[in-house]
XYZ file of C-alpha atoms in Angstrom:
707
model
C 0.000 0.000 0.000
C 1.249 3.449 -0.930
C 1.630 5.997 1.817
C 1.731 9.784 0.999
C 3.571 12.093 3.398
C 5.096 15.541 3.521
C 8.778 14.409 3.345
C 10.911 11.496 2.293
C 13.351 9.983 4.788
C 15.746 7.260 3.664
C 17.536 5.225 6.308
C 20.580 3.384 5.013
C 22.072 0.824 7.333
C 25.464 -0.637 6.469
C 25.978 -4.093 7.690
C 29.646 -4.621 7.120
C 29.650 -8.298 7.970
C 26.930 -9.259 5.617
C 28.070 -6.715 3.030
C 24.558 -5.461 2.151
C 22.759 -2.068 2.350
C 19.315 -1.518 3.759
C 17.546 1.696 2.702
C 14.377 2.842 4.504
C 12.400 5.713 2.862
C 8.849 7.043 3.192
C 6.983 7.055 -0.143
C 5.774 10.674 -0.237
C 7.417 14.074 -0.219
C 6.316 16.172 2.671
C 5.105 19.555 1.494
C 5.576 22.334 3.996
C 2.540 23.368 5.827
C 1.112 26.625 4.836
C -2.115 28.548 5.108
C -3.789 31.869 4.526
C -5.839 34.044 6.785
C -9.222 35.313 5.717
C -12.555 36.005 7.398
C -15.152 33.309 7.173
C -17.747 31.701 9.347
C -15.111 29.656 11.050
C -12.636 32.565 10.934
C -10.052 30.775 8.813
C -9.391 29.695 5.302
C -6.538 27.528 4.127
C -5.638 27.156 0.469
C -2.721 26.121 -1.690
C -2.187 26.848 -5.392
C -0.065 24.164 -7.050
C -0.205 21.533 -9.820
C -2.647 18.674 -9.491
C -1.907 16.173 -6.745
C -1.166 13.358 -9.212
C 1.754 15.307 -10.667
C 3.419 16.166 -7.390
C 2.756 12.970 -5.366
C 5.650 10.408 -5.085
C 4.405 7.152 -6.447
C 7.636 5.134 -5.994
C 11.309 5.489 -5.203
C 14.440 4.615 -7.138
C 17.877 4.038 -5.459
C 21.208 3.984 -7.307
C 24.840 4.245 -6.123
C 28.562 4.285 -7.006
C 31.145 2.404 -4.924
C 34.667 3.336 -3.842
C 36.255 1.872 -6.910
C 33.575 2.766 -9.335
C 31.404 -0.161 -8.553
C 27.646 0.293 -8.923
C 24.573 -1.706 -8.461
C 21.452 -2.036 -10.537
C 18.996 0.711 -9.515
C 16.421 -0.560 -7.086
C 12.784 0.675 -7.357
C 10.271 0.276 -4.606
C 6.863 1.622 -3.657
C 7.542 0.993 0.009
C 10.287 1.648 2.469
C 12.703 0.752 3.881
C 14.550 -0.279 0.784
C 17.313 -2.873 1.247
C 20.322 -3.153 -1.017
C 22.646 -6.127 -0.339
C 26.145 -7.040 -1.439
C 27.808 -3.712 -1.435
C 31.574 -3.479 -1.286
C 32.940 -2.016 1.862
C 33.856 1.577 1.529
C 32.383 4.961 0.838
C 29.357 4.904 -1.469
C 27.570 7.806 -3.183
C 23.870 6.915 -2.901
C 21.126 8.831 -4.814
C 17.445 8.380 -3.994
C 14.844 9.663 -6.547
C 11.126 10.165 -5.990
C 8.983 9.317 -9.065
C 5.392 10.345 -9.720
C 2.807 8.075 -11.264
C 4.140 8.885 -14.718
C 7.632 7.785 -13.726
C 8.994 11.295 -13.816
C 11.576 12.239 -11.202
C 10.082 15.044 -9.154
C 12.454 15.026 -6.136
C 15.938 13.662 -5.357
C 18.658 13.477 -2.707
C 22.303 12.288 -2.952
C 24.336 11.397 0.137
C 27.647 9.612 0.930
C 27.201 6.488 2.999
C 29.967 4.424 4.598
C 29.515 0.674 4.120
C 31.078 -1.399 6.830
C 31.590 -4.958 6.055
C 29.185 -7.180 7.803
C 27.139 -4.416 9.195
C 23.870 -2.900 8.233
C 24.044 0.787 7.639
C 20.885 2.823 8.219
C 20.495 6.177 6.388
C 17.638 8.609 6.210
C 17.255 10.769 3.076
C 15.012 13.879 2.870
C 14.150 14.368 -0.781
C 14.318 17.840 -2.257
C 12.316 19.220 -5.171
C 14.109 19.444 -8.428
C 15.281 22.972 -9.120
C 14.019 24.638 -12.309
C 11.187 26.785 -13.714
C 7.442 26.415 -13.667
C 4.323 28.340 -14.671
C 1.421 29.846 -12.759
C -2.219 30.390 -13.802
C -4.432 32.035 -11.173
C -8.160 32.596 -11.751
C -9.768 35.234 -9.558
C -13.550 35.291 -9.173
C -15.915 37.494 -7.158
C -19.676 38.360 -7.085
C -20.743 40.233 -10.211
C -22.782 42.592 -8.052
C -19.625 43.909 -6.419
C -18.698 47.420 -7.539
C -16.753 48.622 -4.515
C -13.391 48.079 -6.224
C -12.182 48.798 -9.711
C -8.616 47.408 -9.502
C -6.996 44.295 -8.031
C -3.327 44.418 -7.083
C -1.472 41.103 -6.712
C 1.941 40.320 -5.103
C 4.036 37.109 -5.252
C 6.654 37.204 -2.521
C 9.139 34.999 -0.690
C 9.827 36.295 2.745
C 10.253 40.024 2.419
C 11.182 39.861 -1.256
C 8.513 40.826 -3.833
C 9.067 38.459 -6.744
C 6.143 39.461 -9.011
C 3.456 42.168 -8.884
C 0.470 42.739 -11.149
C -2.647 44.940 -11.549
C -5.979 43.763 -12.864
C -8.939 45.998 -13.840
C -12.400 44.867 -12.811
C -13.709 46.140 -16.113
C -11.633 43.509 -17.920
C -13.306 40.638 -16.091
C -15.735 38.293 -17.788
C -19.224 37.901 -16.372
C -20.733 34.461 -16.104
C -24.005 34.155 -14.262
C -23.632 35.880 -10.911
C -19.812 35.976 -10.940
C -17.033 37.938 -12.562
C -13.806 36.109 -13.519
C -10.328 37.228 -14.537
C -7.087 35.192 -14.948
C -3.451 36.181 -14.343
C -0.641 33.980 -15.758
C 3.130 33.819 -15.122
C 5.743 31.892 -17.124
C 9.182 30.821 -15.877
C 8.819 31.214 -12.143
C 11.602 29.636 -10.103
C 10.542 26.519 -8.243
C 9.627 27.002 -4.652
C 6.863 28.300 -2.391
C 5.456 31.822 -2.632
C 3.109 33.954 -0.613
C 0.235 35.176 -2.842
C -1.622 38.331 -1.685
C -4.496 40.223 -3.416
C -5.569 43.733 -2.377
C -8.578 45.735 -3.705
C -8.687 49.424 -4.674
C -11.509 51.807 -5.630
C -11.579 54.357 -8.435
C -9.758 56.870 -6.243
C -6.895 54.437 -5.625
C -7.883 53.828 -2.026
C -7.616 50.320 -0.668
C -10.956 48.827 0.337
C -11.844 45.721 2.330
C -9.328 43.105 3.550
C -6.518 41.424 1.539
C -6.928 37.918 0.252
C -3.929 35.609 1.032
C -2.948 32.243 -0.388
C 0.237 30.169 -0.999
C 1.645 29.157 -4.356
C 3.982 26.176 -4.983
C 5.930 26.142 -8.234
C 7.384 22.856 -9.582
C 9.929 22.341 -12.307
C 8.307 22.057 -15.707
C 4.798 22.160 -14.278
C 1.927 24.675 -14.226
C 0.418 25.550 -10.918
C -3.251 26.422 -11.224
C -5.859 27.584 -8.784
C -8.968 29.694 -8.300
C -9.148 32.505 -5.808
C -12.810 32.949 -4.903
C -13.057 36.287 -3.153
C -15.622 35.948 -0.387
C -18.046 38.827 -0.009
C -17.017 39.142 3.617
C -13.634 40.573 2.617
C -15.235 43.448 0.686
C -17.179 46.473 1.930
C -20.912 46.783 1.434
C -21.577 47.981 -2.070
C -21.750 51.746 -2.404
C -25.398 52.808 -2.785
C -26.561 54.200 -6.117
C -28.743 57.286 -6.224
C -31.077 57.520 -9.201
C -31.077 59.814 -10.950
C -27.424 60.577 -10.339
C -27.939 64.284 -9.801
C -28.370 67.435 -11.844
C -31.605 69.069 -12.857
C -34.683 66.938 -12.302
C -38.364 67.374 -12.932
C -40.755 68.655 -10.299
C -42.134 65.671 -8.380
C -39.558 63.238 -9.785
C -38.952 60.251 -7.495
C -35.453 59.747 -6.025
C -34.426 56.134 -5.389
C -31.394 54.720 -3.538
C -30.310 51.120 -4.063
C -27.372 48.893 -3.153
C -26.147 45.778 -4.945
C -25.551 44.276 -1.510
C -28.571 42.485 -0.156
C -29.887 42.793 3.356
C -28.221 46.118 4.037
C -29.680 49.241 5.607
C -29.334 52.535 3.699
C -29.217 55.835 5.569
C -29.396 59.180 3.819
C -29.529 62.944 4.256
C -30.807 65.645 1.890
C -29.097 68.663 3.454
C -25.555 67.748 2.429
C -24.573 66.440 5.887
C -22.705 63.137 6.386
C -25.178 60.263 6.839
C -24.945 58.058 9.940
C -27.106 55.438 11.601
C -28.977 58.389 13.089
C -29.938 59.700 9.643
C -33.122 58.881 7.764
C -33.495 55.174 7.003
C -34.307 54.679 3.349
C -37.580 52.780 2.968
C -38.730 53.871 -0.448
C -38.438 56.524 -3.146
C -38.964 60.137 -2.139
C -39.462 63.556 -3.727
C -37.228 66.587 -3.280
C -39.094 69.814 -2.737
C -36.182 72.119 -3.552
C -32.483 72.134 -4.449
C -30.788 69.445 -2.354
C -27.597 67.390 -1.920
C -28.439 63.768 -1.168
C -25.787 61.670 0.606
C -26.164 57.981 1.454
C -24.307 55.018 2.969
C -25.184 51.304 3.201
C -24.488 49.342 6.422
C -24.228 45.654 7.303
C -23.121 44.743 10.853
C -20.879 41.893 9.559
C -19.064 43.912 6.905
C -17.306 47.136 6.291
C -19.615 50.135 5.718
C -20.029 51.179 2.109
C -18.443 54.238 0.682
C -20.635 57.323 0.847
C -22.367 58.395 -2.336
C -23.407 61.978 -2.986
C -25.669 63.545 -5.611
C -26.620 67.195 -5.949
C -30.023 67.936 -7.438
C -31.485 71.081 -8.860
C -35.266 71.143 -8.466
C -36.794 73.742 -10.751
C -39.359 76.178 -9.521
C -42.832 75.558 -10.866
C -43.138 77.084 -14.328
C -45.488 80.083 -14.609
C -49.020 79.445 -15.778
C -51.080 81.923 -17.794
C -54.735 82.755 -17.256
C -55.376 82.753 -21.002
C -54.485 79.834 -23.288
C -52.408 80.514 -26.360
C -54.843 81.318 -29.173
C -56.098 83.877 -31.649
C -58.591 86.250 -30.043
C -61.125 88.649 -31.487
C -60.556 91.231 -28.778
C -57.772 92.373 -26.419
C -57.056 90.138 -23.428
C -56.080 90.677 -19.813
C -53.330 88.209 -18.871
C -52.406 87.131 -15.358
C -49.491 84.865 -14.376
C -48.926 82.604 -11.383
C -46.565 79.898 -10.121
C -47.118 77.063 -7.662
C -43.753 77.801 -6.012
C -44.384 79.984 -2.966
C -42.202 83.057 -2.871
C -41.005 82.705 -6.466
C -40.666 85.821 -8.603
C -41.927 85.792 -12.187
C -39.925 87.633 -14.844
C -41.152 88.027 -18.410
C -40.465 89.391 -21.888
C -42.922 90.407 -24.607
C -40.739 90.640 -27.732
C -41.048 86.959 -28.602
C -37.261 86.658 -29.015
C -35.556 87.292 -25.696
C -35.715 84.600 -23.040
C -36.541 86.050 -19.624
C -33.864 86.251 -16.912
C -33.610 87.818 -13.478
C -32.941 91.121 -15.243
C -36.186 91.002 -17.241
C -39.366 92.796 -16.236
C -40.855 91.581 -12.955
C -44.476 90.537 -13.075
C -46.583 92.429 -10.536
C -50.005 92.987 -12.086
C -52.133 91.821 -15.006
C -50.889 92.571 -18.504
C -53.070 94.070 -21.230
C -52.560 92.231 -24.508
C -53.849 94.617 -27.179
C -51.887 93.369 -30.190
C -49.998 90.302 -31.366
C -47.706 89.405 -28.470
C -45.468 86.464 -27.568
C -45.135 86.240 -23.787
C -42.231 84.349 -22.234
C -42.063 83.943 -18.465
C -39.814 82.237 -15.921
C -40.151 81.688 -12.156
C -37.059 82.282 -9.991
C -36.411 81.348 -6.351
C -33.158 81.198 -4.389
C -33.880 77.666 -3.155
C -34.858 76.311 -6.563
C -33.475 76.017 -10.031
C -34.857 78.336 -12.660
C -38.229 77.093 -13.845
C -38.912 76.060 -17.377
C -39.788 79.001 -19.604
C -43.477 79.218 -20.344
C -44.182 80.638 -23.792
C -47.524 81.606 -25.269
C -48.289 83.467 -28.473
C -51.395 85.621 -28.355
C -52.742 86.828 -31.676
C -55.282 89.649 -31.483
C -57.571 90.214 -34.419
C -58.435 93.709 -35.466
C -62.096 94.423 -34.811
C -64.201 93.314 -37.770
C -65.723 96.106 -39.883
C -69.210 97.215 -38.957
C -71.619 97.921 -41.834
C -74.117 100.751 -41.602
C -76.562 98.829 -43.798
C -78.024 95.448 -43.011
C -78.359 92.974 -45.830
C -81.540 91.340 -44.585
C -83.851 93.044 -47.098
C -83.596 94.410 -50.600
C -82.873 98.115 -50.906
C -84.616 100.560 -53.199
C -82.375 102.854 -55.140
C -78.801 103.940 -54.533
C -77.574 103.375 -50.966
C -74.684 104.976 -49.126
C -72.754 102.364 -47.128
C -70.336 103.355 -44.359
C -67.811 101.040 -42.690
C -66.275 101.453 -39.244
C -63.958 99.431 -36.976
C -63.657 99.514 -33.198
C -59.865 99.101 -33.585
C -58.423 102.581 -33.399
C -56.328 103.443 -36.439
C -57.279 100.299 -38.349
C -57.448 100.448 -42.137
C -60.507 98.882 -43.724
C -59.996 97.056 -47.007
C -63.016 96.124 -49.096
C -64.068 94.738 -52.445
C -67.305 94.890 -54.413
C -66.274 92.365 -57.096
C -66.048 89.213 -55.005
C -62.249 89.293 -54.573
C -60.520 88.682 -51.273
C -59.981 92.103 -49.686
C -56.871 90.928 -47.833
C -54.991 90.797 -51.149
C -56.966 92.849 -53.656
C -58.918 95.195 -51.441
C -59.625 98.878 -51.903
C -58.858 101.197 -49.008
C -62.055 102.503 -47.512
C -62.343 106.299 -47.364
C -64.760 107.404 -44.634
C -65.157 110.771 -46.347
C -66.854 109.203 -49.372
C -68.214 105.891 -48.140
C -69.380 103.304 -50.652
C -72.183 104.075 -53.076
C -74.306 101.045 -53.975
C -76.612 101.438 -56.952
C -77.009 97.806 -58.004
C -77.060 94.447 -56.251
C -73.549 94.073 -54.804
C -71.532 91.700 -52.616
C -69.337 93.731 -50.272
C -66.426 92.025 -48.487
C -64.348 93.856 -45.910
C -61.635 93.312 -43.317
C -59.910 95.559 -40.788
C -56.115 95.670 -40.775
C -53.793 97.158 -38.198
C -50.039 96.826 -37.779
C -48.990 93.998 -35.423
C -52.476 92.550 -35.351
C -54.137 89.717 -37.192
C -56.463 90.802 -39.960
C -60.000 90.858 -38.691
C -62.536 88.252 -39.603
C -63.889 88.690 -43.109
C -67.310 90.293 -43.148
C -69.438 89.631 -46.228
C -72.779 91.216 -46.944
C -74.868 90.754 -50.070
C -76.996 93.754 -50.856
C -79.992 93.300 -53.139
C -80.762 96.535 -55.029
C -83.149 95.712 -57.910
C -83.673 98.342 -60.665
C -86.603 100.743 -60.343
C -89.229 100.731 -63.036
C -89.673 103.973 -64.984
C -92.133 106.358 -63.398
C -95.306 106.822 -65.447
C -96.410 110.198 -66.898
C -99.829 111.598 -65.964
C -101.448 114.198 -68.203
C -102.672 116.922 -68.155
C -100.621 118.781 -65.595
C -102.157 119.038 -62.229
C -103.848 122.279 -61.251
C -107.159 123.985 -60.802
C -109.610 123.618 -63.579
C -113.015 125.168 -64.050
C -114.326 121.991 -65.661
C -113.713 118.251 -65.654
C -110.433 116.907 -67.101
C -109.662 113.738 -69.078
C -106.591 112.017 -67.604
C -104.162 109.770 -69.517
C -101.276 107.727 -68.001
C -98.321 106.451 -70.035
C -95.014 104.668 -69.198
C -91.760 104.129 -71.055
C -90.940 100.904 -69.172
C -91.135 98.112 -71.693
C -93.093 95.214 -70.258
C -94.261 97.315 -67.337
C -97.837 97.648 -66.121
C -99.274 100.927 -64.876
C -101.538 100.906 -61.857
C -103.200 103.935 -60.296
C -105.438 105.314 -57.581
C -107.706 108.363 -57.374
C -108.385 108.293 -53.622
C -105.090 109.712 -52.504
C -103.622 106.328 -51.512
C -100.291 105.278 -52.960
C -100.864 102.660 -55.627
C -99.533 99.118 -55.280
C -99.163 96.153 -57.601
C -102.777 95.266 -56.812
C -104.204 98.690 -57.567
C -106.395 99.374 -60.601
C -104.494 98.789 -63.845
C -104.590 101.691 -66.245
C -106.190 100.818 -69.606
C -107.951 103.911 -71.033
C -108.148 107.625 -70.232
C -110.661 108.601 -67.528
C -112.455 111.828 -66.551
C -111.845 113.784 -63.352
C -114.890 115.846 -62.417
C -114.116 116.645 -58.785
C -110.964 117.410 -56.838
C -108.846 114.350 -57.407
C -105.300 113.191 -56.576
C -104.254 110.807 -59.291
C -101.299 108.587 -58.330
C -99.682 105.995 -60.581
C -96.774 103.542 -60.601
C -95.175 101.206 -63.113
C -94.952 97.580 -62.001
C -92.525 95.064 -63.539
C -91.260 91.652 -62.399
C -87.700 91.813 -61.017
C -87.954 95.557 -60.605
C -88.877 97.808 -57.798
C -92.212 99.494 -58.423
C -91.545 102.887 -59.897
C -91.662 106.043 -57.896
C -95.209 107.326 -57.530
C -96.263 109.825 -60.150
C -99.028 112.063 -58.919
C -101.077 114.937 -60.173
C -103.620 116.899 -58.154
C -106.600 118.144 -60.051
C -108.764 120.883 -58.504
C -112.135 121.137 -60.327
C -113.835 124.362 -59.347
C -117.496 124.615 -58.567
C -119.304 126.730 -61.216
C -118.957 130.473 -60.487
C -122.087 132.243 -59.171
C -124.296 134.037 -61.663
C -126.160 137.243 -60.714
C -129.652 137.848 -61.940
C -130.201 140.543 -62.995
C -126.699 141.105 -64.211
C -124.576 143.673 -62.483
C -124.581 147.198 -63.867
C -126.682 150.399 -63.755
C -130.275 149.908 -63.063
C -133.114 152.417 -62.749
C -134.677 151.750 -59.426
C -134.142 149.121 -56.767
C -133.297 145.534 -57.781
C -133.806 142.049 -56.339
C -130.713 140.028 -57.165
C -130.652 136.224 -57.221
C -127.440 134.202 -57.275
C -127.204 130.744 -58.833
C -124.468 128.186 -59.716
C -124.446 125.578 -62.417
C -122.937 123.161 -59.852
C -125.796 121.385 -58.264
C -125.940 121.506 -54.471
C -123.223 124.096 -54.430
C -123.117 126.487 -51.491
C -122.897 130.186 -52.337
C -121.410 132.622 -49.875
C -121.550 136.369 -50.503
C -120.943 139.882 -49.208
C -122.589 143.226 -50.036
C -120.068 145.519 -48.426
C -117.418 145.157 -51.094
C -115.225 142.726 -49.081
C -114.291 139.286 -50.419
C -116.520 136.555 -49.039
C -114.958 133.757 -46.926
C -116.131 130.582 -45.287
C -117.648 132.716 -42.573
C -119.665 134.882 -44.949
C -123.445 134.445 -45.228
C -124.735 131.544 -47.264
C -126.957 132.605 -50.082
C -130.438 131.255 -49.579
C -132.791 133.850 -51.021
C -132.801 136.878 -53.370
C -130.920 139.958 -52.231
C -132.681 143.317 -52.237
C -130.560 146.102 -53.790
C -132.419 149.387 -53.205
C -129.403 151.499 -53.890
C -126.024 151.061 -55.459
C -124.203 148.013 -53.992
C -121.302 145.763 -54.777
C -122.125 142.068 -54.321
C -119.296 139.514 -54.202
C -119.956 135.774 -54.166
C -118.315 132.353 -54.715
C -119.562 128.778 -55.013
C -118.238 125.842 -52.955
C -119.006 122.174 -52.795
C -117.389 119.300 -50.969
C -114.891 117.552 -53.216
C -114.487 120.569 -55.477
C -112.456 123.733 -55.418
C -114.149 126.974 -54.551
C -115.095 128.958 -57.584
C -113.500 132.276 -58.277
C -115.108 135.227 -56.512
C -117.543 136.932 -58.764
C -118.120 140.700 -58.226
C -121.293 142.428 -59.277
C -121.607 146.197 -59.004
C -125.224 147.203 -59.033
C -125.670 150.971 -59.607
C -129.149 152.154 -58.820
C -129.697 155.419 -60.769
C -131.365 158.340 -58.949
C -130.222 157.273 -55.575
C -126.572 156.689 -55.895
C -125.376 160.290 -56.260
C -122.108 160.718 -58.171
C -119.725 157.741 -58.672
C -116.448 157.407 -60.474
C -115.065 154.374 -62.234
C -111.346 154.271 -61.538
C -109.081 153.614 -64.467
C -106.195 151.151 -64.258
C -103.076 152.257 -62.323
C -104.726 155.444 -61.121
C -106.642 156.363 -58.023
C -109.519 158.770 -58.672
C -111.215 160.462 -55.754
C -114.313 162.685 -55.909
C -113.962 166.031 -54.250
C -117.516 167.280 -53.555
C -118.542 170.825 -53.016
C -119.013 171.989 -49.485
C -122.214 170.754 -47.988
C -122.516 167.773 -50.303
C -120.679 165.269 -48.093
C -122.945 162.484 -46.983
C -126.010 163.836 -48.698
C -127.840 162.762 -51.748
C -127.021 165.075 -54.567
C -130.256 166.358 -56.001
C -130.737 166.750 -59.728
C -129.855 170.138 -61.127
C -128.244 171.102 -57.796
C -125.689 173.780 -58.090
C -122.005 173.243 -57.330
C -119.036 171.644 -59.032
C -117.632 168.170 -58.210
C -113.915 167.738 -58.928
C -112.009 164.480 -59.717
C -108.595 164.196 -57.995
C -106.325 161.724 -59.922
C -103.197 160.235 -58.294
C -100.565 160.212 -59.645
C -101.114 163.166 -61.861
C -101.576 161.721 -65.357
C -100.129 163.098 -68.513
C -102.600 164.221 -71.094
C -104.471 161.381 -72.666
C -103.151 158.704 -70.271
C -106.257 158.323 -68.195
C -109.908 157.939 -68.992
C -112.611 157.972 -66.390
C -116.361 158.525 -66.299
C -118.634 160.211 -63.839
C -122.087 158.958 -63.303
C -124.944 160.902 -61.852
C -127.956 158.873 -60.895
C -126.686 156.138 -63.093
C -126.271 158.279 -66.120
C -123.002 159.368 -67.641
C -122.430 162.865 -66.436
C -118.867 163.563 -67.477
C -115.954 161.823 -69.282
C -112.324 162.923 -68.733
C -113.288 166.165 -67.145
């Protein structure tokens, strides 16, 4: 049976008398004890990095030697000890013992000089030594993939106080497989022997974190030592917490989360920039920052080193301003107010649509009047917050639409004067009457002249003012049909002493004439004119021309006044011998006759003639006839001179006034026939010879002409 041990001891016993050699040797090389210190549940960890056990275990031994005179014996191989060699010549022998592995390769050897005494057994103990030479090393390092506390691994191979090899490995270069990260470091041509192998861990700042990992490496001639260093989590600090987001400007109400790749740890944090401790706020879930803050956090596990502290500075913007009016196009000026949900924030704004507001911009303090196109930009500022987002709104204000003085609900008769106005001060009104768009082909409205509409017309108009949106288009369709030609009524209106025959004509082709005689304005349903008709009483004749698609013509009218027949005196006026009884008649039946006998013109208040008038002496009778529905007749004057009682009378000639100058004593008395005295005619003005003719009457008889 093979026995493996840490060292080989050969005992050679020389038995001089018997002349043979006995060699006793354990069958395994003793490897030195070694170990490494690391924290674990049992507080210790022992490892060795070397070739596989089959390569470095002694499977059997081989003994060979050279005698004092060059003698030698056939090498003896044995899997057990002691090994006996007999028949050696007395003297000093050089004995070499080799240790062979299972492949028959010598892996250790020892040569010693042994004295052989004849007949005696010589015992010798050999401690085999590794063969000197060079070997290789392949070390695989693995650790939890969740570990981020270090970024660099530094390795040292040393013997005693001498550093033989050093190396640096970057965590980023490791391969990830499942839940682990793995990286390999190889060395070629290391001298055989035992080495201390130490790994230390460093963060991104170069600081060493956690505890070192220690192991032992054995290098054998011509062999590769391989091993895996599994870094236990207990050697490393708790993973540094991660704050998400990592800092900078965040949205209002955005959740802040803190996590650690290490499980089962407690996270403590602060938001005022102070160093977190176990007395700080315990993280239990995401939270919201109300204002600018610096969040600092650590993760703790009572069995491990505390994590590194993580810090993130956040800028929380103030609440963006809100506007009382939504961005839009408006038909009238607006009053705009601004507000922010951030208490104590100041709102600054610009109105030019280009400049972004800053702390130096206008400060909002009261409502703004938006009277024209305006782009408002506003920002809220507060010392404890980041600047808010800029709120921008474009307000477009339409000019006030034109107002039309004429409605288009009904047709219009004849030429109309249309005026346009706008409530927007200073606005220009553009219009068209041909159907075009006034915004591009409009005429400029002149309030001094207005717009004259004589036919059916579509009027379109807008108001335009600088830095305002053109007003809404106003369109009105005016119906102005043509007017039929006015008819002609003949004869001319006036006062006539007898009935008149009336004719009505029109020049409107296709038109129909309709008329009335009762004073009412004719309509399309009035009596159509066909033939002339007589007017025998006062009559207002009115007529129009009617035609489809046309306005009825203007009303033509003629007023006919037909006089009642003038009164007739019987007997006729003139000189009469003796008193007369005068009757007055009119050819107009039922006419009323009014009269006077004092020489004044009769009126409606004068007496109505009802019976004959007695004329005992010279009188002037005036009378006229009247009848409802007819014009009064002319006043008829009848001078009745009663001879023998009238005294002297003078007929005045035209353009002259003739007065009778009576002799003294004649005034007021009847002048008797053949009475003495001379009556004189006084003519004013004084006529030239032959220019005036007058006649004197005495008792109704011609007494004197032109004298």
